[in-house]
Amino acid sequence: MNSLRQFTRRKALQSLAVPPSQGFSTIRLWQRHFNSTPAVASRLAGIDPSKLTVTKTSSPKELTPAKDLVFGKTFTDHMLAIEWSASNGWDAPRIVPYQNLSLDPSACVFHYAFECFEGMKAYKDNNGQIRLFRPDKNMERLNKSSSRIALPTVDGEALTQLVGELVKLDSRFIPSARGYSLYLRPTMIGTQSTLGVGPPGSALLFVIASPVGPYYPTGFKAISLEATDYAVRAWPGGVGDKKLGANYAPCIVPQLSAASRGFQQNLWLFGEEEYVTEVGTMNLFIALKNKETGQKELVTAPLDGTILEGVTRDSVLGLARERLAPNGWTVSERKIRMSEVAEAADEGRLIEVFGSGTAAIVSPVRNISYKGKMVDCGLKEDEEAGEIASQMKNWIEGIQYGDEDHKWSYVL
C-alpha cells in the first residue's frame, strides 16, 4: 500500500538541527537556508495538481447512518497528503487510504507546536452536485497561519483543486439531506526531526474528511455564556487571529470552569475596558439600537488581532451590508465594551446576540453572566433564535446548498 510511513519516518534535513544556544550564528544559518528572494523561491516546486497520484483503499468503510453521525468521529476512506522540504519545495500530491502517521518523537510539531489547520465543508445540492463554500477564504487564512509560524505557504487554487478530487472520490460519504455535509480539515505540520528551535526544514500538508450532521438537529437552541476576564484568549500582536492548534488547548480549562457553573461557553473579554471579542471558538455579533438615535446596528469586533478572521463572520458582514443596510441597519466592525452590551440590555435596546462559525453557521445567545448578574440578550422565553440570526442561517445555507446562485458557492 502506498503509505505515508516512508515520509514520516524520514529524518528530514537533519543538518539543520542546530541547538538554540548558538545564538545569532543559528539565526544566520536559518536565514541563509530560508532565503525568500524571488530567484530562490522560483526554484522551489509549487503544488502541482497534474502530478496527483491516487491509491484507492482496498477496504471501503461502511457508511454510518446519517442520524448517528457525531462531529469529528467518522472519517472517509481516503486522505490527501503533500510533503514539503526547504530544499525542494512541494512534492507530488497523493491521495491515499486513510491511515496513521508515523513521526519521529523529536519531530518539531510535538515540541514547538508547528501546526495550523483549516475548517471547511462540502455540500451536496438538490441535483447531486458537490459544492464548497468560499474555499478561497480558507486558503487565504491557511497561508496567513502557516507563514506566521515559519511553515510553507500554498497555491490556494491548486490546493482547492486537490481537495475537490478528494471530495469527489469520497462523495458517497456526503449525506443528501439538508443540514448534512462533509467537514474538511486541511492541516499542516512541521515534521523535521530536531530539538533545535528554528524554521522547520520539512513539513506535511494533509487533508482528512468527516461526514457531519446539523449542529442543531432539532432546531436552534440558544446558549448561555459566561463573560470571562480572568483568562485571555488572544491579544494584539499575538497569534490568536491565526488558526493554530496551540490556540485551542489553553481554552479548554476556562470552558470547563464555565461549564461547571452551568454555561455552555466563554465570552472572551479583553483588557481593562472589557472589550467583547469572541464566544468560545466563534466570532460574535451583537444587534442593538443606538442610545441617542434609535438606529439599529449590527456590531462585531474588528480584526485587531484579538479575534479569528472567520469565513462565516465575513459572510455575515457581507450579507448584512447587502441585505440589511438598505433596510436601515448600520453594520459595524468596532470595539464594544461588555458594559455597553449590559447597558443596552437594561434599557431594552439589545435586540439579539449570536455567534458565527463553520460548524453551526450561527449560534443564538440567550443570556450572558457578567459581574454577578444575567444580561438578557433579547430573546423571548419561547424563542431560540432572533430574526437576524435566523435570516443569516437561511441566507448562508441557501448559498451553501445551491438554492441561490452565488459567487461564494464553488461547484466541483
Short mmCIF file of C-alpha atoms in Angstrom, two decimals:
data_model
loop_
_atom_site.label_atom_id
_atom_site.label_comp_id
_atom_site.label_asym_id
_atom_site.label_seq_id
_atom_site.Cartn_x
_atom_site.Cartn_y
_atom_site.Cartn_z
CA MET A 1 0.00 0.00 0.00
CA ASN A 2 1.18 3.48 -0.83
CA SER A 3 1.94 4.56 2.73
CA LEU A 4 2.86 7.80 4.42
CA ARG A 5 5.26 5.97 6.67
CA GLN A 6 8.24 6.27 4.36
CA PHE A 7 7.95 10.03 4.51
CA THR A 8 7.09 10.46 8.15
CA ARG A 9 9.95 8.22 9.28
CA ARG A 10 12.44 10.16 7.23
CA LYS A 11 14.69 12.43 9.28
CA ALA A 12 14.38 15.41 7.02
CA LEU A 13 17.29 17.83 6.78
CA GLN A 14 18.98 16.73 9.99
CA SER A 15 21.87 19.06 9.26
CA LEU A 16 19.60 21.94 10.23
CA ALA A 17 19.04 20.66 13.77
CA VAL A 18 21.08 23.44 15.34
CA PRO A 19 21.00 23.91 19.14
CA PRO A 20 19.38 27.20 20.14
CA SER A 21 22.43 28.08 22.22
CA GLN A 22 24.35 29.09 19.10
CA GLY A 23 22.53 32.44 19.13
CA PHE A 24 23.00 34.76 16.18
CA SER A 25 25.01 32.23 14.19
CA THR A 26 21.95 29.98 14.30
CA ILE A 27 19.73 32.77 13.05
CA ARG A 28 22.11 33.49 10.18
CA LEU A 29 22.09 29.80 9.21
CA TRP A 30 18.29 29.73 9.11
CA GLN A 31 18.22 32.97 7.13
CA ARG A 32 20.63 31.61 4.53
CA HIS A 33 18.66 28.39 4.18
CA PHE A 34 15.27 30.09 4.01
CA ASN A 35 16.31 32.93 1.73
CA SER A 36 12.99 34.16 0.34
CA THR A 37 14.20 36.15 -2.66
CA PRO A 38 12.17 35.60 -5.85
CA ALA A 39 15.10 33.87 -7.56
CA VAL A 40 15.35 31.26 -4.81
CA ALA A 41 11.59 30.90 -4.43
CA SER A 42 11.18 30.25 -8.15
CA ARG A 43 13.48 27.23 -7.90
CA LEU A 44 11.27 25.55 -5.30
CA ALA A 45 8.46 23.40 -6.62
CA GLY A 46 4.91 24.56 -6.00
CA ILE A 47 1.88 22.32 -5.55
CA ASP A 48 1.12 20.74 -8.92
CA PRO A 49 -2.31 19.06 -9.26
CA SER A 50 -1.25 17.45 -12.56
CA LYS A 51 1.16 15.23 -10.60
CA LEU A 52 -1.55 13.83 -8.34
CA THR A 53 -1.48 10.08 -7.79
CA VAL A 54 -4.44 8.19 -6.33
CA THR A 55 -4.26 4.91 -4.44
CA LYS A 56 -7.73 3.67 -3.59
CA THR A 57 -8.49 1.76 -0.44
CA SER A 58 -8.93 -1.98 -0.66
CA SER A 59 -11.21 -1.94 2.40
CA PRO A 60 -14.05 0.58 1.94
CA LYS A 61 -15.77 1.55 5.19
CA GLU A 62 -19.43 1.02 5.90
CA LEU A 63 -21.42 4.23 5.92
CA THR A 64 -22.59 5.44 9.31
CA PRO A 65 -26.35 6.17 9.28
CA ALA A 66 -26.83 9.91 8.95
CA LYS A 67 -28.80 10.11 12.19
CA ASP A 68 -25.87 8.58 14.10
CA LEU A 69 -23.17 10.97 12.88
CA VAL A 70 -21.23 12.74 15.63
CA PHE A 71 -18.96 15.65 14.76
CA GLY A 72 -15.39 14.55 14.11
CA LYS A 73 -15.89 10.86 14.94
CA THR A 74 -16.33 9.31 11.48
CA PHE A 75 -13.82 9.63 8.64
CA THR A 76 -13.86 8.81 4.95
CA ASP A 77 -11.82 6.19 3.10
CA HIS A 78 -9.04 8.47 1.87
CA MET A 79 -6.82 11.43 2.69
CA LEU A 80 -4.73 13.88 0.71
CA ALA A 81 -1.04 14.22 1.58
CA ILE A 82 1.66 16.52 0.21
CA GLU A 83 5.23 16.61 1.52
CA TRP A 84 7.40 19.72 1.56
CA SER A 85 11.10 20.36 2.10
CA ALA A 86 13.03 23.59 2.31
CA SER A 87 15.44 22.39 -0.38
CA ASN A 88 12.92 21.20 -2.99
CA GLY A 89 9.55 22.72 -2.18
CA TRP A 90 6.35 20.70 -2.61
CA ASP A 91 6.48 17.06 -3.71
CA ALA A 92 3.82 15.41 -5.87
CA PRO A 93 0.42 15.29 -4.13
CA ARG A 94 -1.03 11.91 -3.23
CA ILE A 95 -4.47 10.65 -2.30
CA VAL A 96 -4.01 7.52 -0.23
CA PRO A 97 -6.15 5.34 2.05
CA TYR A 98 -6.90 6.99 5.40
CA GLN A 99 -4.12 5.85 7.73
CA ASN A 100 -2.00 6.65 10.75
CA LEU A 101 1.02 8.92 10.56
CA SER A 102 4.39 7.77 11.82
CA LEU A 103 6.58 10.57 13.18
CA ASP A 104 9.93 10.70 14.93
CA PRO A 105 9.49 11.59 18.63
CA SER A 106 11.73 14.60 18.03
CA ALA A 107 9.52 16.00 15.24
CA CYS A 108 9.22 19.73 15.82
CA VAL A 109 5.40 19.66 15.74
CA PHE A 110 5.45 17.84 19.09
CA HIS A 111 7.86 20.18 20.86
CA TYR A 112 7.25 23.65 19.43
CA ALA A 113 3.68 23.43 18.08
CA PHE A 114 4.43 23.90 14.39
CA GLU A 115 0.84 23.20 13.35
CA CYS A 116 -2.02 25.06 11.72
CA PHE A 117 -5.29 23.96 10.18
CA GLU A 118 -8.49 24.97 8.43
CA GLY A 119 -12.14 24.01 8.74
CA MET A 120 -14.40 23.96 5.69
CA LYS A 121 -17.27 21.91 4.30
CA ALA A 122 -18.51 20.25 1.12
CA TYR A 123 -22.27 20.15 0.45
CA LYS A 124 -24.48 18.12 -1.88
CA ASP A 125 -27.22 20.15 -3.58
CA ASN A 126 -30.64 19.00 -4.78
CA ASN A 127 -29.17 17.99 -8.14
CA GLY A 128 -26.44 15.88 -6.57
CA GLN A 129 -23.72 18.41 -7.37
CA ILE A 130 -21.00 18.90 -4.76
CA ARG A 131 -20.20 22.42 -3.63
CA LEU A 132 -17.59 24.11 -1.46
CA PHE A 133 -18.33 27.38 0.34
CA ARG A 134 -15.77 30.16 -0.18
CA PRO A 135 -12.69 27.89 -0.28
CA ASP A 136 -10.56 30.84 -1.39
CA LYS A 137 -11.04 32.42 2.05
CA ASN A 138 -9.90 29.24 3.78
CA MET A 139 -6.79 29.05 1.62
CA GLU A 140 -6.02 32.70 2.27
CA ARG A 141 -6.29 32.15 6.02
CA LEU A 142 -4.24 28.94 5.87
CA ASN A 143 -1.39 30.90 4.31
CA LYS A 144 -1.63 33.61 6.97
CA SER A 145 -1.44 30.96 9.67
CA SER A 146 1.37 28.90 8.16
CA SER A 147 3.58 31.88 7.34
CA ARG A 148 3.20 33.19 10.90
CA ILE A 149 4.85 30.03 12.28
CA ALA A 150 7.51 29.61 9.56
CA LEU A 151 5.68 26.85 7.68
CA PRO A 152 5.38 26.99 3.87
CA THR A 153 2.51 28.64 2.03
CA VAL A 154 0.38 27.04 -0.67
CA ASP A 155 -1.13 27.90 -4.02
CA GLY A 156 -4.74 28.21 -2.90
CA GLU A 157 -6.27 27.38 -6.28
CA ALA A 158 -4.10 24.29 -6.66
CA LEU A 159 -4.92 23.02 -3.17
CA THR A 160 -8.63 23.68 -3.70
CA GLN A 161 -8.49 21.60 -6.87
CA LEU A 162 -6.84 18.74 -4.98
CA VAL A 163 -9.33 18.97 -2.12
CA GLY A 164 -12.04 18.71 -4.77
CA GLU A 165 -10.53 15.47 -6.06
CA LEU A 166 -10.54 14.01 -2.55
CA VAL A 167 -14.15 15.07 -2.01
CA LYS A 168 -15.30 13.60 -5.31
CA LEU A 169 -13.53 10.31 -4.56
CA ASP A 170 -15.26 10.07 -1.16
CA SER A 171 -18.54 11.70 -2.20
CA ARG A 172 -20.58 8.68 -1.07
CA PHE A 173 -19.93 9.83 2.50
CA ILE A 174 -21.86 13.09 1.98
CA PRO A 175 -25.48 12.61 3.11
CA SER A 176 -28.01 14.15 0.74
CA ALA A 177 -30.31 15.52 3.44
CA ARG A 178 -30.36 19.23 4.22
CA GLY A 179 -28.07 20.22 7.07
CA TYR A 180 -25.57 17.44 6.39
CA SER A 181 -22.15 17.96 4.87
CA LEU A 182 -18.59 16.69 4.64
CA TYR A 183 -16.32 18.54 7.06
CA LEU A 184 -12.82 19.04 5.63
CA ARG A 185 -9.73 19.54 7.77
CA PRO A 186 -6.62 20.73 5.88
CA THR A 187 -3.72 20.52 8.33
CA MET A 188 -0.04 21.46 8.07
CA ILE A 189 2.63 20.26 10.49
CA GLY A 190 6.37 20.70 10.81
CA THR A 191 8.00 17.26 10.61
CA GLN A 192 11.71 17.95 10.92
CA SER A 193 13.42 15.74 13.50
CA THR A 194 15.19 18.20 15.78
CA LEU A 195 15.12 19.74 19.22
CA GLY A 196 16.68 22.90 17.83
CA VAL A 197 14.35 25.88 17.65
CA GLY A 198 14.05 27.29 14.15
CA PRO A 199 12.02 27.14 10.94
CA PRO A 200 11.15 23.53 10.06
CA GLY A 201 13.12 22.10 7.16
CA SER A 202 10.30 19.71 6.28
CA ALA A 203 6.54 19.71 6.58
CA LEU A 204 3.47 17.67 5.75
CA LEU A 205 0.17 19.04 4.48
CA PHE A 206 -2.71 16.61 4.76
CA VAL A 207 -6.48 16.81 4.38
CA ILE A 208 -8.93 14.47 6.08
CA ALA A 209 -12.72 14.45 5.73
CA SER A 210 -15.54 13.67 8.15
CA PRO A 211 -19.29 13.47 7.40
CA VAL A 212 -21.29 15.59 9.83
CA GLY A 213 -24.92 16.31 10.61
CA PRO A 214 -26.77 19.50 11.57
CA TYR A 215 -25.30 21.39 14.52
CA TYR A 216 -28.85 21.80 15.86
CA PRO A 217 -30.64 18.63 14.66
CA THR A 218 -33.95 19.59 16.28
CA GLY A 219 -33.73 23.34 15.62
CA PHE A 220 -31.93 26.24 17.27
CA LYS A 221 -31.07 26.02 20.95
CA ALA A 222 -29.95 29.34 22.42
CA ILE A 223 -26.92 29.14 24.72
CA SER A 224 -25.81 30.85 27.92
CA LEU A 225 -22.37 32.46 28.17
CA GLU A 226 -20.06 33.41 30.99
CA ALA A 227 -18.17 36.68 30.43
CA THR A 228 -14.56 35.67 31.05
CA ASP A 229 -11.98 38.21 32.20
CA TYR A 230 -9.63 36.01 34.24
CA ALA A 231 -8.20 34.29 31.14
CA VAL A 232 -7.20 35.90 27.84
CA ARG A 233 -7.64 34.03 24.56
CA ALA A 234 -5.86 36.49 22.26
CA TRP A 235 -4.16 39.88 22.26
CA PRO A 236 -2.86 42.35 19.64
CA GLY A 237 0.49 41.26 18.27
CA GLY A 238 -0.07 37.65 19.32
CA VAL A 239 -1.31 34.72 17.26
CA GLY A 240 -4.92 34.47 18.41
CA ASP A 241 -6.01 35.71 15.00
CA LYS A 242 -4.38 32.68 13.32
CA LYS A 243 -5.86 29.18 13.16
CA LEU A 244 -3.16 27.40 15.14
CA GLY A 245 -3.79 24.29 17.20
CA ALA A 246 -1.80 25.89 20.02
CA ASN A 247 -4.57 28.48 20.44
CA TYR A 248 -7.22 25.91 21.30
CA ALA A 249 -5.86 23.75 24.13
CA PRO A 250 -5.46 26.68 26.58
CA CYS A 251 -9.18 27.48 26.19
CA ILE A 252 -10.39 24.11 27.46
CA VAL A 253 -9.85 24.72 31.19
CA PRO A 254 -11.77 28.05 31.20
CA GLN A 255 -14.52 26.34 29.21
CA LEU A 256 -14.73 23.51 31.74
CA SER A 257 -14.78 26.07 34.52
CA ALA A 258 -17.70 27.91 32.90
CA ALA A 259 -19.49 24.62 32.26
CA SER A 260 -19.23 23.73 35.95
CA ARG A 261 -21.35 26.81 36.63
CA GLY A 262 -23.94 25.89 34.00
CA PHE A 263 -22.72 27.89 31.00
CA GLN A 264 -22.18 26.47 27.52
CA GLN A 265 -19.28 28.73 26.53
CA ASN A 266 -16.96 31.57 27.48
CA LEU A 267 -17.43 35.09 26.20
CA TRP A 268 -13.85 36.30 25.98
CA LEU A 269 -13.32 39.86 27.24
CA PHE A 270 -10.12 41.80 26.62
CA GLY A 271 -8.34 44.49 28.61
CA GLU A 272 -9.42 46.80 31.39
CA GLU A 273 -12.10 48.12 29.04
CA GLU A 274 -13.56 44.58 28.83
CA TYR A 275 -13.97 44.64 25.08
CA VAL A 276 -16.12 41.82 23.71
CA THR A 277 -14.08 39.61 21.36
CA GLU A 278 -15.22 36.02 20.68
CA VAL A 279 -17.52 33.38 22.11
CA GLY A 280 -15.75 30.06 22.58
CA THR A 281 -14.23 29.41 19.15
CA MET A 282 -16.78 31.53 17.28
CA ASN A 283 -16.97 35.17 16.26
CA LEU A 284 -19.71 37.21 17.94
CA PHE A 285 -22.38 39.56 16.59
CA ILE A 286 -24.47 41.98 18.65
CA ALA A 287 -27.63 43.66 17.34
CA LEU A 288 -28.72 46.73 19.29
CA LYS A 289 -30.31 50.16 18.96
CA ASN A 290 -28.28 53.35 19.26
CA LYS A 291 -28.96 55.11 22.55
CA GLU A 292 -29.35 58.58 21.03
CA THR A 293 -30.86 57.93 17.60
CA GLY A 294 -32.56 54.54 17.88
CA GLN A 295 -30.64 53.44 14.76
CA LYS A 296 -30.35 49.65 14.54
CA GLU A 297 -26.74 48.45 14.44
CA LEU A 298 -25.13 45.05 13.90
CA VAL A 299 -21.74 45.04 15.62
CA THR A 300 -18.81 42.64 15.59
CA ALA A 301 -15.27 43.08 16.90
CA PRO A 302 -12.67 44.46 14.45
CA LEU A 303 -9.75 42.47 13.06
CA ASP A 304 -7.25 43.88 15.55
CA GLY A 305 -5.51 40.64 16.49
CA THR A 306 -7.94 39.63 19.24
CA ILE A 307 -10.28 37.57 17.04
CA LEU A 308 -10.01 34.96 14.31
CA GLU A 309 -10.73 36.15 10.79
CA GLY A 310 -13.76 33.91 10.40
CA VAL A 311 -15.09 32.97 6.97
CA THR A 312 -18.64 32.88 8.33
CA ARG A 313 -18.03 36.22 10.05
CA ASP A 314 -17.02 37.74 6.72
CA SER A 315 -20.07 36.19 5.09
CA VAL A 316 -22.45 37.59 7.72
CA LEU A 317 -20.90 41.04 7.29
CA GLY A 318 -21.18 40.86 3.51
CA LEU A 319 -24.81 39.77 3.56
CA ALA A 320 -25.69 42.32 6.24
CA ARG A 321 -24.25 45.17 4.20
CA GLU A 322 -26.03 43.93 1.11
CA ARG A 323 -29.41 42.99 2.59
CA LEU A 324 -29.82 44.68 5.99
CA ALA A 325 -28.22 48.07 5.36
CA PRO A 326 -30.85 49.04 2.72
CA ASN A 327 -33.48 48.43 5.43
CA GLY A 328 -31.98 50.92 7.86
CA TRP A 329 -29.29 48.89 9.60
CA THR A 330 -25.77 50.12 10.32
CA VAL A 331 -23.18 47.35 10.03
CA SER A 332 -20.08 47.98 12.15
CA GLU A 333 -16.72 46.40 12.85
CA ARG A 334 -15.82 48.21 16.05
CA LYS A 335 -14.78 47.71 19.63
CA ILE A 336 -17.69 47.29 22.01
CA ARG A 337 -17.40 47.03 25.79
CA MET A 338 -19.33 44.44 27.74
CA SER A 339 -20.67 47.30 29.87
CA GLU A 340 -22.22 48.80 26.71
CA VAL A 341 -23.95 45.50 25.96
CA ALA A 342 -25.23 45.25 29.54
CA GLU A 343 -26.49 48.84 29.45
CA ALA A 344 -28.32 48.21 26.17
CA ALA A 345 -29.99 45.17 27.72
CA ASP A 346 -31.04 47.14 30.82
CA GLU A 347 -32.54 49.86 28.63
CA GLY A 348 -34.34 47.47 26.27
CA ARG A 349 -32.10 48.34 23.31
CA LEU A 350 -30.37 44.95 22.93
CA ILE A 351 -32.09 43.16 20.05
CA GLU A 352 -30.16 39.87 19.84
CA VAL A 353 -26.71 38.27 20.13
CA PHE A 354 -25.31 35.33 18.17
CA GLY A 355 -22.05 33.57 17.40
CA SER A 356 -20.92 32.64 13.89
CA GLY A 357 -18.73 29.80 12.66
CA THR A 358 -18.35 26.95 10.18
CA ALA A 359 -19.91 24.27 12.38
CA ALA A 360 -23.22 25.96 13.25
CA ILE A 361 -23.31 28.95 10.84
CA VAL A 362 -24.92 30.92 13.69
CA SER A 363 -25.43 30.13 17.37
CA PRO A 364 -28.02 32.30 19.20
CA VAL A 365 -27.25 33.55 22.72
CA ARG A 366 -29.95 33.74 25.39
CA ASN A 367 -28.04 35.41 28.20
CA ILE A 368 -24.58 36.33 29.49
CA SER A 369 -23.35 36.15 33.06
CA TYR A 370 -21.50 39.40 33.80
CA LYS A 371 -20.38 40.80 37.16
CA GLY A 372 -22.81 38.68 39.14
CA LYS A 373 -25.92 39.34 37.04
CA MET A 374 -27.52 37.82 33.96
CA VAL A 375 -27.65 40.02 30.87
CA ASP A 376 -30.76 39.18 28.85
CA CYS A 377 -29.89 39.06 25.13
CA GLY A 378 -33.30 39.92 23.72
CA LEU A 379 -34.93 36.54 23.12
CA LYS A 380 -38.45 35.90 24.33
CA GLU A 381 -38.94 32.96 26.65
CA ASP A 382 -40.35 30.78 23.86
CA GLU A 383 -37.74 31.89 21.28
CA GLU A 384 -34.49 30.09 20.50
CA ALA A 385 -33.20 32.48 17.82
CA GLY A 386 -33.64 36.11 16.84
CA GLU A 387 -34.70 37.37 13.43
CA ILE A 388 -31.21 38.31 12.23
CA ALA A 389 -29.61 35.02 13.27
CA SER A 390 -32.41 33.08 11.56
CA GLN A 391 -32.10 35.13 8.39
CA MET A 392 -28.33 34.68 8.27
CA LYS A 393 -28.60 30.93 8.67
CA ASN A 394 -31.18 30.70 5.89
CA TRP A 395 -29.26 33.00 3.55
CA ILE A 396 -25.89 31.28 4.02
CA GLU A 397 -27.35 27.78 3.94
CA GLY A 398 -29.19 28.65 0.73
CA ILE A 399 -25.87 29.57 -0.89
CA GLN A 400 -24.06 26.52 0.50
CA TYR A 401 -26.66 24.09 -0.86
CA GLY A 402 -27.06 25.84 -4.21
CA ASP A 403 -30.59 27.19 -3.70
CA GLU A 404 -29.21 30.61 -4.59
CA ASP A 405 -26.78 31.10 -7.44
CA HIS A 406 -23.93 32.95 -5.76
CA LYS A 407 -20.23 33.59 -6.35
CA TRP A 408 -19.42 32.13 -2.92
CA SER A 409 -20.54 28.65 -4.00
CA TYR A 410 -17.77 26.63 -5.69
CA VAL A 411 -19.11 23.72 -7.74
CA LEU A 412 -16.79 20.72 -8.10
#
